[in-house]
Coordinates of C-alpha atoms in Angstrom, one line a residue:
M1 CA 131.6 133.4 58.3
Q2 CA 129.4 133.1 61.3
I3 CA 125.7 133.3 61.7
P4 CA 124.6 136.9 62.2
F5 CA 123.7 137.5 65.9
G6 CA 120.2 138.8 65.1
R7 CA 119.2 135.9 62.8
R8 CA 117.1 132.9 63.8
R9 CA 116.9 129.7 62.0
E10 CA 113.7 129.2 60.0
S11 CA 112.3 125.9 58.8
G12 CA 114.3 124.6 55.9
D13 CA 117.1 127.1 56.4
T14 CA 120.6 126.0 55.6
D15 CA 122.2 127.8 58.5
V16 CA 122.7 124.5 60.3
E17 CA 124.8 123.2 57.4
K18 CA 126.7 126.4 57.4
A19 CA 127.3 126.3 61.1
S20 CA 128.5 122.7 60.9
T21 CA 130.9 123.6 58.1
N22 CA 132.2 126.6 59.9
A23 CA 132.6 124.6 63.1
S24 CA 134.6 121.9 61.2
E25 CA 136.8 124.6 59.7
A26 CA 137.4 126.3 63.0
G27 CA 138.5 123.0 64.5
Q28 CA 141.1 122.1 61.9
G29 CA 144.4 121.8 63.7
H30 CA 143.0 123.2 66.9
G31 CA 141.7 120.3 69.0
Q32 CA 141.2 122.4 72.1
Q33 CA 139.8 125.5 70.4
Q34 CA 136.6 126.8 72.0
L35 CA 133.9 127.5 69.4
D36 CA 131.9 130.7 69.6
P37 CA 129.0 130.0 71.9
K38 CA 126.8 132.1 69.7
V39 CA 126.7 129.3 67.1
M40 CA 126.3 126.5 69.5
D41 CA 122.6 126.2 69.0
P42 CA 121.1 127.7 65.8
N43 CA 117.8 126.2 66.7
A44 CA 117.2 128.2 69.8
G45 CA 118.5 131.6 68.8
E46 CA 121.9 133.3 69.3
S47 CA 123.4 135.2 72.1
N48 CA 122.8 139.0 72.0
L49 CA 125.5 139.8 74.5
T50 CA 128.0 142.4 73.4
Q51 CA 131.7 141.4 73.2
E52 CA 132.4 143.7 76.1
Q53 CA 129.7 142.1 78.3
E54 CA 130.6 138.5 77.6
E55 CA 133.3 136.6 79.4
M56 CA 133.8 132.9 79.2
L57 CA 133.1 130.6 82.2
H58 CA 136.4 129.5 83.6
R59 CA 137.5 125.9 83.1
K60 CA 138.9 125.2 86.6
L61 CA 137.3 122.0 87.6
K62 CA 140.0 119.2 87.8
G63 CA 139.4 115.5 87.5
R64 CA 139.3 115.1 91.3
H65 CA 136.5 117.7 91.5
M66 CA 134.5 116.0 88.8
Q67 CA 134.8 112.6 90.4
M68 CA 133.8 113.8 93.8
I69 CA 130.8 115.7 92.3
A70 CA 129.8 112.4 90.7
I71 CA 130.2 110.3 93.8
G72 CA 129.1 112.4 96.7
G73 CA 128.1 115.8 95.3
S74 CA 124.3 115.7 96.0
I75 CA 124.1 113.2 98.9
G76 CA 122.1 115.2 101.4
T77 CA 118.7 115.3 103.2
G78 CA 117.1 113.1 100.5
L79 CA 119.2 110.2 101.6
F80 CA 119.9 111.1 105.3
V81 CA 116.4 112.3 106.3
G82 CA 113.9 111.7 103.5
S83 CA 114.7 108.0 103.4
G84 CA 113.0 107.8 106.8
S85 CA 109.6 108.8 105.4
A86 CA 110.1 106.4 102.5
L87 CA 110.8 103.6 105.0
Q88 CA 107.7 104.5 107.0
S89 CA 105.5 104.6 103.9
G90 CA 106.7 101.6 102.0
G91 CA 108.7 99.4 104.3
P92 CA 112.3 98.2 103.9
A93 CA 111.6 96.1 100.8
S94 CA 109.9 99.0 98.9
L95 CA 112.7 101.3 100.1
V96 CA 115.4 99.1 98.6
I97 CA 113.5 98.0 95.4
D98 CA 112.5 101.6 94.5
F99 CA 115.9 102.9 95.0
I100 CA 117.3 100.1 92.9
I101 CA 114.9 101.0 90.1
I102 CA 115.8 104.7 90.2
G103 CA 119.5 103.7 90.5
I104 CA 119.3 101.6 87.3
M105 CA 117.6 104.5 85.6
L106 CA 120.2 106.9 86.8
F107 CA 123.1 104.6 85.8
F108 CA 122.0 104.7 82.1
T109 CA 120.9 108.3 82.3
V110 CA 124.3 109.6 83.6
H111 CA 126.2 107.4 81.1
A112 CA 124.1 108.9 78.3
L113 CA 124.8 112.4 79.6
G114 CA 128.5 111.5 79.9
E115 CA 128.6 110.6 76.2
L116 CA 127.0 113.9 75.2
A117 CA 129.0 116.0 77.7
V118 CA 132.3 114.6 76.6
M119 CA 131.3 115.3 73.0
Y120 CA 129.8 118.7 73.6
P121 CA 131.1 120.3 76.9
V122 CA 128.9 123.4 76.5
A123 CA 127.2 125.7 79.0
G124 CA 123.8 124.4 80.0
A125 CA 124.6 120.8 79.2
F126 CA 121.4 118.8 79.2
Y127 CA 119.2 121.8 78.6
T128 CA 121.3 122.6 75.5
Y129 CA 121.0 119.0 74.3
S130 CA 117.2 119.1 74.5
C131 CA 117.2 122.3 72.4
R132 CA 119.6 120.9 69.9
F133 CA 118.5 117.2 69.5
I134 CA 114.8 117.3 70.4
D135 CA 113.1 120.7 70.0
P136 CA 113.8 124.3 71.1
A137 CA 110.5 124.6 72.9
W138 CA 111.1 121.4 74.9
G139 CA 114.6 122.6 75.7
Y140 CA 113.3 125.9 76.9
A141 CA 110.8 124.1 79.2
M142 CA 113.5 121.8 80.5
G143 CA 115.9 124.7 81.1
L144 CA 113.3 126.7 83.1
N145 CA 112.1 123.6 84.9
Y146 CA 115.6 122.7 86.0
A147 CA 116.5 126.3 87.0
L148 CA 113.3 126.7 89.0
N149 CA 113.8 123.4 90.7
W150 CA 117.2 124.4 92.1
L151 CA 116.1 128.0 92.8
V152 CA 113.4 126.7 95.2
V153 CA 115.6 123.9 96.6
L154 CA 118.0 126.5 98.0
P155 CA 115.6 128.1 100.6
L156 CA 114.4 124.6 101.4
E157 CA 117.9 123.4 102.2
L158 CA 118.7 126.5 104.2
T159 CA 115.6 125.9 106.3
A160 CA 116.6 122.2 106.6
A161 CA 120.0 123.3 107.8
G162 CA 118.5 125.4 110.5
I163 CA 116.2 122.6 111.6
T164 CA 119.1 120.2 111.6
L165 CA 120.9 122.3 114.2
Q166 CA 117.9 122.2 116.5
Y167 CA 118.8 118.6 117.2
W168 CA 121.0 120.0 120.0
P169 CA 119.1 121.6 122.9
G170 CA 121.4 124.7 123.1
A171 CA 120.7 125.6 119.4
R172 CA 116.9 125.4 119.9
D173 CA 117.0 128.6 121.9
I174 CA 118.3 130.5 118.9
H175 CA 115.6 131.4 116.3
I176 CA 115.8 129.5 113.1
S177 CA 116.1 132.7 111.0
V178 CA 119.5 133.3 112.6
W179 CA 120.7 129.9 111.3
I180 CA 119.2 130.6 107.9
T181 CA 121.2 133.8 107.7
V182 CA 124.4 132.1 108.8
F183 CA 124.0 129.4 106.1
L184 CA 123.0 131.8 103.4
V185 CA 126.0 134.0 104.1
T186 CA 128.2 130.8 103.9
V187 CA 126.7 129.9 100.5
V188 CA 127.4 133.5 99.3
I189 CA 131.0 133.4 100.4
I190 CA 131.6 130.0 98.7
N191 CA 130.1 131.3 95.4
L192 CA 132.3 134.4 95.5
F193 CA 135.2 132.2 94.8
G194 CA 133.7 131.1 91.5
V195 CA 133.6 127.6 90.1
R196 CA 136.9 126.7 91.8
G197 CA 135.3 127.5 95.2
Y198 CA 132.3 125.3 94.3
G199 CA 134.7 122.4 93.3
E200 CA 136.9 122.6 96.3
V201 CA 133.9 122.8 98.8
E202 CA 132.2 119.8 97.1
Y203 CA 135.5 117.9 97.1
V204 CA 136.0 118.3 100.9
L205 CA 132.3 117.9 101.9
G206 CA 131.9 115.0 99.4
M207 CA 134.8 113.2 101.0
L208 CA 133.3 113.7 104.5
K209 CA 129.9 112.3 103.4
I210 CA 131.5 109.3 101.8
I211 CA 133.5 108.5 104.9
A212 CA 130.4 109.0 107.0
V213 CA 128.2 106.6 104.9
I214 CA 130.9 103.9 104.8
G215 CA 131.4 104.3 108.6
F216 CA 127.7 104.0 109.1
I217 CA 127.4 100.8 107.0
I218 CA 130.2 99.2 109.0
T219 CA 128.5 100.3 112.3
A220 CA 125.1 99.0 111.1
I221 CA 126.5 95.6 110.3
I222 CA 127.9 95.4 113.8
I223 CA 124.6 96.6 115.3
N224 CA 122.7 94.0 113.2
C225 CA 124.9 91.2 114.3
G226 CA 124.5 92.1 118.0
G227 CA 128.0 93.4 118.4
V228 CA 127.1 96.6 120.3
P229 CA 127.1 96.0 124.1
T230 CA 124.8 98.9 124.8
D231 CA 122.1 97.7 122.4
P232 CA 119.3 95.9 124.3
R233 CA 118.0 94.2 121.2
G234 CA 121.1 92.0 120.7
Y235 CA 121.2 90.1 117.4
I236 CA 118.6 91.6 115.0
G237 CA 119.2 89.8 111.6
G238 CA 116.1 90.1 109.4
R239 CA 113.7 90.7 112.4
Y240 CA 112.2 93.9 111.0
W241 CA 111.5 92.4 107.6
H242 CA 109.1 90.0 109.4
N243 CA 107.7 92.3 112.0
P244 CA 106.4 95.0 111.2
G245 CA 107.0 93.5 107.7
A246 CA 108.9 94.0 104.4
F247 CA 106.1 96.1 102.8
R248 CA 103.8 98.7 104.2
H249 CA 100.6 100.2 102.8
G250 CA 100.6 97.8 99.8
F251 CA 101.0 99.0 96.2
K252 CA 100.4 102.7 97.2
G253 CA 103.2 102.5 99.7
F254 CA 105.5 101.1 97.0
C255 CA 104.6 103.9 94.5
S256 CA 104.9 106.6 97.1
V257 CA 108.6 105.9 97.6
F258 CA 109.6 106.9 94.1
V259 CA 109.5 110.7 94.6
T260 CA 111.6 110.3 97.8
A261 CA 114.1 108.2 95.8
G262 CA 114.1 110.8 93.0
F263 CA 114.7 113.6 95.5
A264 CA 117.6 111.6 97.1
F265 CA 119.3 111.1 93.7
A266 CA 118.7 114.7 92.6
G267 CA 121.9 116.4 91.5
T268 CA 123.5 113.2 90.0
E269 CA 123.3 115.0 86.6
L270 CA 125.4 118.0 87.9
V271 CA 128.6 116.2 86.7
G272 CA 127.3 116.8 83.1
L273 CA 126.4 120.5 83.9
A274 CA 130.0 121.0 85.1
A275 CA 131.5 119.8 81.9
A276 CA 131.7 123.3 80.4
E277 CA 133.9 124.3 83.3
A278 CA 136.1 121.2 83.4
D279 CA 139.7 121.8 82.2
N280 CA 139.8 118.4 80.3
P281 CA 136.3 116.9 80.0
R282 CA 137.4 114.2 77.6
K283 CA 139.7 112.7 80.3
S284 CA 137.8 113.6 83.5
L285 CA 134.2 113.1 82.5
P286 CA 134.3 109.4 81.6
K287 CA 135.9 108.6 85.0
A288 CA 133.4 110.7 86.9
T289 CA 130.5 109.1 85.0
K290 CA 131.7 105.7 86.0
Q291 CA 131.8 106.6 89.6
V292 CA 128.0 106.9 89.6
F293 CA 127.9 103.1 89.8
W294 CA 129.7 103.1 93.1
R295 CA 127.5 105.9 94.4
I296 CA 124.3 104.0 93.6
S297 CA 125.4 100.6 94.7
L298 CA 127.4 101.4 97.8
F299 CA 126.0 104.6 99.3
Y300 CA 122.3 104.2 98.4
I301 CA 121.5 100.5 98.0
V302 CA 123.8 99.0 100.6
G303 CA 123.3 101.9 103.0
L304 CA 119.5 101.8 102.8
T305 CA 119.5 98.0 103.0
M306 CA 121.3 98.3 106.3
I307 CA 118.8 101.0 107.4
G308 CA 115.9 98.6 106.8
L309 CA 117.7 95.9 108.9
V310 CA 118.3 98.0 112.0
V311 CA 115.4 100.5 112.1
P312 CA 111.8 99.3 112.3
S313 CA 109.5 100.9 109.7
N314 CA 106.8 101.6 112.3
D315 CA 109.1 103.7 114.5
D316 CA 107.0 106.8 115.4
R317 CA 109.9 109.2 114.8
L318 CA 109.9 108.3 111.1
L319 CA 106.5 110.1 110.7
N320 CA 108.4 113.4 111.1
A321 CA 111.1 112.6 108.6
S322 CA 110.7 115.7 106.5
G323 CA 111.9 119.2 106.3
G324 CA 115.4 118.4 107.6
N325 CA 114.2 117.1 111.0
T326 CA 117.3 115.0 111.7
A327 CA 115.8 113.6 114.9
A328 CA 113.7 111.6 112.4
S329 CA 116.7 110.6 110.3
P330 CA 116.8 106.8 110.1
F331 CA 120.6 107.1 110.3
V332 CA 120.4 108.9 113.6
I333 CA 117.6 106.7 114.9
A334 CA 119.7 103.6 114.2
L335 CA 122.5 104.9 116.3
E336 CA 120.1 106.0 119.1
L337 CA 118.3 102.7 119.2
A338 CA 121.7 101.0 119.7
K339 CA 122.4 103.5 122.5
I340 CA 125.8 104.5 121.1
N341 CA 126.9 107.7 122.8
A342 CA 128.2 110.6 120.8
L343 CA 127.7 109.0 117.4
P344 CA 124.2 110.4 116.8
S345 CA 125.6 113.9 117.4
I346 CA 128.5 113.3 115.1
F347 CA 126.3 112.0 112.3
N348 CA 124.1 115.0 112.8
V349 CA 127.1 117.2 112.0
V350 CA 127.6 115.2 108.8
I351 CA 124.0 115.8 107.9
T352 CA 124.4 119.6 108.5
L353 CA 127.4 119.6 106.2
A354 CA 125.5 117.6 103.6
V355 CA 122.7 120.2 103.6
I356 CA 125.3 123.0 103.0
S357 CA 126.7 120.9 100.2
V358 CA 123.3 120.5 98.5
A359 CA 122.6 124.3 99.0
N360 CA 125.9 125.0 97.3
S361 CA 125.1 122.6 94.5
S362 CA 121.6 124.1 94.0
T363 CA 123.2 127.5 93.6
Y364 CA 125.6 126.2 91.0
G365 CA 122.9 124.3 89.1
S366 CA 120.5 127.2 88.9
T367 CA 123.0 129.9 88.0
R368 CA 124.6 127.9 85.2
T369 CA 121.2 127.0 83.7
L370 CA 120.0 130.6 83.8
H371 CA 123.3 131.7 82.2
A372 CA 122.9 129.1 79.4
L373 CA 119.2 130.2 78.8
A374 CA 120.4 133.8 78.4
E375 CA 123.2 132.7 76.0
R376 CA 120.5 131.4 73.7
R377 CA 118.2 134.5 74.0
M378 CA 115.6 132.5 76.0
L379 CA 116.0 134.9 78.9
P380 CA 117.1 138.5 79.1
S381 CA 120.8 139.0 78.2
W382 CA 121.8 140.2 81.6
F383 CA 121.3 136.7 83.0
G384 CA 124.2 135.7 80.8
Y385 CA 126.7 138.3 82.1
V386 CA 129.9 136.6 83.4
D387 CA 132.5 138.7 85.2
K388 CA 136.3 138.4 84.8
R389 CA 136.5 135.7 87.4
G390 CA 134.1 133.5 85.5
R391 CA 131.1 134.1 87.7
P392 CA 127.6 134.5 86.2
M393 CA 126.9 137.4 88.5
F394 CA 123.3 138.4 87.8
S395 CA 122.2 134.8 87.7
L396 CA 124.0 134.3 91.0
I397 CA 122.3 137.3 92.6
I398 CA 118.9 136.0 91.5
A399 CA 119.6 132.6 93.0
L400 CA 120.8 134.0 96.3
L401 CA 117.7 136.3 96.5
F402 CA 115.6 133.1 96.2
G403 CA 117.5 131.9 99.2
C404 CA 115.8 134.6 101.2
L405 CA 112.5 132.7 100.8
G406 CA 113.8 130.7 103.7
Y407 CA 112.6 133.5 105.9
I408 CA 109.0 132.6 105.0
N409 CA 109.2 130.5 108.2
E410 CA 108.5 133.8 110.0
A411 CA 105.0 133.9 108.4
A412 CA 102.0 132.2 110.0
A413 CA 101.4 130.4 106.7
G414 CA 105.0 129.5 106.2
D415 CA 104.5 125.7 106.2
E416 CA 101.8 126.1 103.5
V417 CA 104.0 128.2 101.3
F418 CA 106.9 125.7 101.7
N419 CA 104.6 122.9 100.6
W420 CA 103.9 124.7 97.4
L421 CA 107.6 125.4 96.9
M422 CA 108.3 121.8 97.3
A423 CA 105.6 121.0 94.8
L424 CA 107.5 122.9 92.1
S425 CA 110.5 120.6 92.6
G426 CA 108.8 117.3 93.3
L427 CA 108.8 115.8 89.8
S428 CA 111.3 118.1 88.2
Q429 CA 114.2 115.6 88.2
F430 CA 112.2 113.0 86.3
F431 CA 111.5 115.4 83.5
T432 CA 115.2 116.3 83.4
W433 CA 116.4 112.7 83.4
G434 CA 113.9 111.6 80.8
S435 CA 115.0 114.5 78.5
I436 CA 118.6 113.5 78.8
N437 CA 117.7 110.0 77.7
L438 CA 115.6 111.3 74.8
A439 CA 118.3 113.7 73.7
H440 CA 120.9 110.9 73.7
I441 CA 118.5 108.7 71.6
R442 CA 118.0 111.5 69.1
F443 CA 121.7 112.2 69.0
R444 CA 122.6 108.6 68.2
H445 CA 119.9 108.4 65.5
A446 CA 121.1 111.7 64.0
W447 CA 124.7 110.5 64.1
K448 CA 123.7 107.4 62.1
A449 CA 121.4 109.3 59.7
Q450 CA 124.2 111.8 58.8
G451 CA 126.7 108.9 58.1
R452 CA 129.0 109.5 61.0
S453 CA 131.3 106.8 62.4
M454 CA 130.9 105.7 66.0
D455 CA 134.7 105.8 66.2
E456 CA 134.5 109.6 66.3
I457 CA 132.6 109.5 69.6
P458 CA 135.3 109.8 72.4
F459 CA 133.2 108.1 75.2
H460 CA 130.4 105.5 74.6
A461 CA 127.6 105.2 77.1
A462 CA 127.6 101.8 78.9
G463 CA 124.1 100.9 77.8
G464 CA 124.3 102.6 74.4
I465 CA 121.0 103.7 72.9
V466 CA 119.2 100.6 74.4
G467 CA 120.2 101.9 77.9
S468 CA 118.7 105.3 77.0
Y469 CA 115.4 103.7 75.9
L470 CA 115.3 101.8 79.2
G471 CA 116.0 105.0 81.2
L472 CA 113.3 106.9 79.3
G473 CA 110.8 104.1 79.8
L474 CA 111.5 103.9 83.6
N475 CA 111.1 107.7 83.9
I476 CA 107.7 107.5 82.2
L477 CA 106.6 104.6 84.5
V478 CA 107.7 106.6 87.6
L479 CA 105.6 109.6 86.4
I480 CA 102.6 107.3 85.9
A481 CA 103.1 105.9 89.4
Q482 CA 103.2 109.4 90.9
F483 CA 100.1 110.4 89.0
Y484 CA 98.4 107.4 90.6
I485 CA 99.5 108.5 94.0
A486 CA 98.5 112.1 93.4
V487 CA 95.0 111.1 92.4
W488 CA 94.6 108.4 95.1
P489 CA 97.0 109.5 97.9
L490 CA 98.3 107.3 100.6
G491 CA 96.5 107.9 103.9
E492 CA 94.8 111.1 102.6
P493 CA 91.4 111.7 101.0
M494 CA 91.2 112.6 97.3
S495 CA 91.6 116.4 96.8
A496 CA 92.6 118.9 94.2
K497 CA 95.0 120.5 96.6
Y498 CA 96.9 117.2 97.3
F499 CA 97.0 116.4 93.5
F500 CA 98.5 119.8 92.5
Q501 CA 101.0 119.7 95.4
N502 CA 102.3 116.4 94.1
Y503 CA 102.0 117.0 90.3
L504 CA 102.4 120.7 89.9
A505 CA 105.8 120.5 88.2
A506 CA 104.2 118.7 85.2
F507 CA 101.8 121.7 84.6
F508 CA 104.7 124.1 84.8
V509 CA 106.6 122.1 82.1
A510 CA 103.5 122.1 79.9
L511 CA 103.1 125.9 80.5
F512 CA 106.7 126.7 79.5
Y513 CA 106.5 124.4 76.5
L514 CA 103.2 125.8 75.1
G515 CA 104.2 129.3 76.0
Y516 CA 107.4 129.0 73.9
K517 CA 105.4 127.5 71.0
I518 CA 102.8 130.3 71.0
Y519 CA 105.4 133.0 71.3
K520 CA 107.6 131.6 68.5
K521 CA 104.6 130.4 66.4
D522 CA 106.5 127.2 65.7
W523 CA 104.3 124.1 66.0
S524 CA 106.9 121.5 64.8
F525 CA 107.4 118.8 67.4
Y526 CA 111.0 117.8 66.7
I527 CA 114.0 118.7 64.6
P528 CA 114.6 116.5 61.6
L529 CA 117.6 114.2 62.0
Q530 CA 119.3 115.6 59.0
D531 CA 119.0 119.2 60.3
I532 CA 120.6 118.4 63.7
D533 CA 123.9 120.2 64.2
L534 CA 126.5 117.6 65.2
D535 CA 129.6 119.8 65.2
S536 CA 129.1 123.1 67.0
G537 CA 130.2 123.1 70.6
R538 CA 132.8 120.3 70.2
R539 CA 135.9 121.3 72.2
D540 CA 138.0 118.4 70.7
M541 CA 137.9 118.2 66.9
N542 CA 139.8 115.8 64.6
I543 CA 141.0 113.5 67.3
S544 CA 140.2 110.2 65.4
E545 CA 143.9 109.2 65.4
E546 CA 144.2 109.8 69.1
L547 CA 141.1 107.8 69.8
A548 CA 142.2 105.0 67.6
K549 CA 145.5 104.8 69.6
D550 CA 143.6 104.7 72.9
R551 CA 141.4 101.9 71.6
E552 CA 144.4 99.9 70.4
E553 CA 146.0 100.3 73.8
K554 CA 142.9 99.2 75.7
A555 CA 142.5 96.2 73.4
Q556 CA 145.9 94.9 74.8
W557 CA 144.8 95.2 78.4
P558 CA 144.3 92.0 80.4
R559 CA 140.7 91.1 81.2
W560 CA 140.8 92.3 84.9
K561 CA 142.0 95.7 83.8
K562 CA 139.1 96.0 81.2
I563 CA 136.6 95.1 83.9
W564 CA 138.1 97.6 86.3
H565 CA 138.1 100.3 83.7
L566 CA 134.4 99.6 83.0
F567 CA 133.5 100.8 86.5
C568 CA 136.4 103.1 87.4

């Protein structure tokens, strides 16, 4: 027996227990059976799609796709260009320290997400987890917040791609709207191939970005040691940490770097969102989750440390490091200062491809979240329609129509409109990451309260529940730091306009949350631990024996192999 489509869970209802029992019965002897998505989340309502309308998302993402999405999937303008404005605002020390703080937070966050996604590889991932383990209203707010974030990022990235091409004199003669059209059509074509197209494009572009960053790090080491004959500076060493200095603009400069760091890391959580379309999440997700360590330590921390060593933080070009202006990219500036011919143009090509990659990822993130919201009757049902090729078509159309906002550049007030669009996405990631940590904390407490064994969990987060508490705390501290900067801005007078342009996302989250509460007339703040459904949505059921064998095998490994397996 399944929960009737039209029925919602009321306080004290026993539907959760029934759904859990039914889920367990459905899983007996069928470890890979996909449970009905309509009973995945009894707290948030059920899907009202008809059987003829509903098609399942295709599970075509392989292990190599998942790993590349985790390692290089969202490396884009945040790292390649935005890091320049962060270097100018906070100096090289603030740049590295802030990125390390955000990196530590993301390490625990992604591991928490990995544990949940391996256990419940369902559509919507972290939005769904917020609905199930925290509160439906908070989940609704997080779902709309995340979808809106990626919807507005798409036109921003398309515009950034057009600006990127203007690095070359010949491209400057072509109006930017032409380039926006070219890149928008490219994104449309990629998405016509469904999830497999997304996975293959991210695999190829991710590989190119990784090679480029590693190549840059090696080149920067040579530049710093004075090994480039054309560089008039000779040996640099730690010169720029002394003059103009390790820190700029004091504590405000330090705090101002956090949003840039968050934007640069945006998309790290996509590996969890892709779990529903992975062919074997129990095998591929743990490996992909562990790759985040290398992404944080190598590509961000090491790469930006080298940037701070070879580019002075008072370079005037860094003042323009926004909106995809790759002439202001610290990576390009480093190569230009060393007077290395051709390499600046080559790296600009990499940045262009990285922007396309992020635009592709933003389309994927928004469409899958809109689809999941519709599955739980939090949006009109047509958002949840999936065609026979596994594409959420109506959600995809909405996302691509948002891409047309890139043409606002034609308007006289285009820059002003874009500033407000960016305000919608500025803090969005921190709410998402904090909710992932909170959902994992609630999951672990519910697991213990309902007498479950930890041996039933296929993948354990590296930091456990302590890591999630730390990740949640760091997210809260960053939001506080950004509130401080929004009220008392760096180099700007206090103003309501500046405050809302830097903290607007928080008000939208509050609006979505309260709106849901008012509409549903449900003023409870959380789901009781005993009422949390821990069974619906599990793709692998009754695999305790298989997990026990895996643990016995790993216990026999030599120490070096255990250490290697911890990070790879």
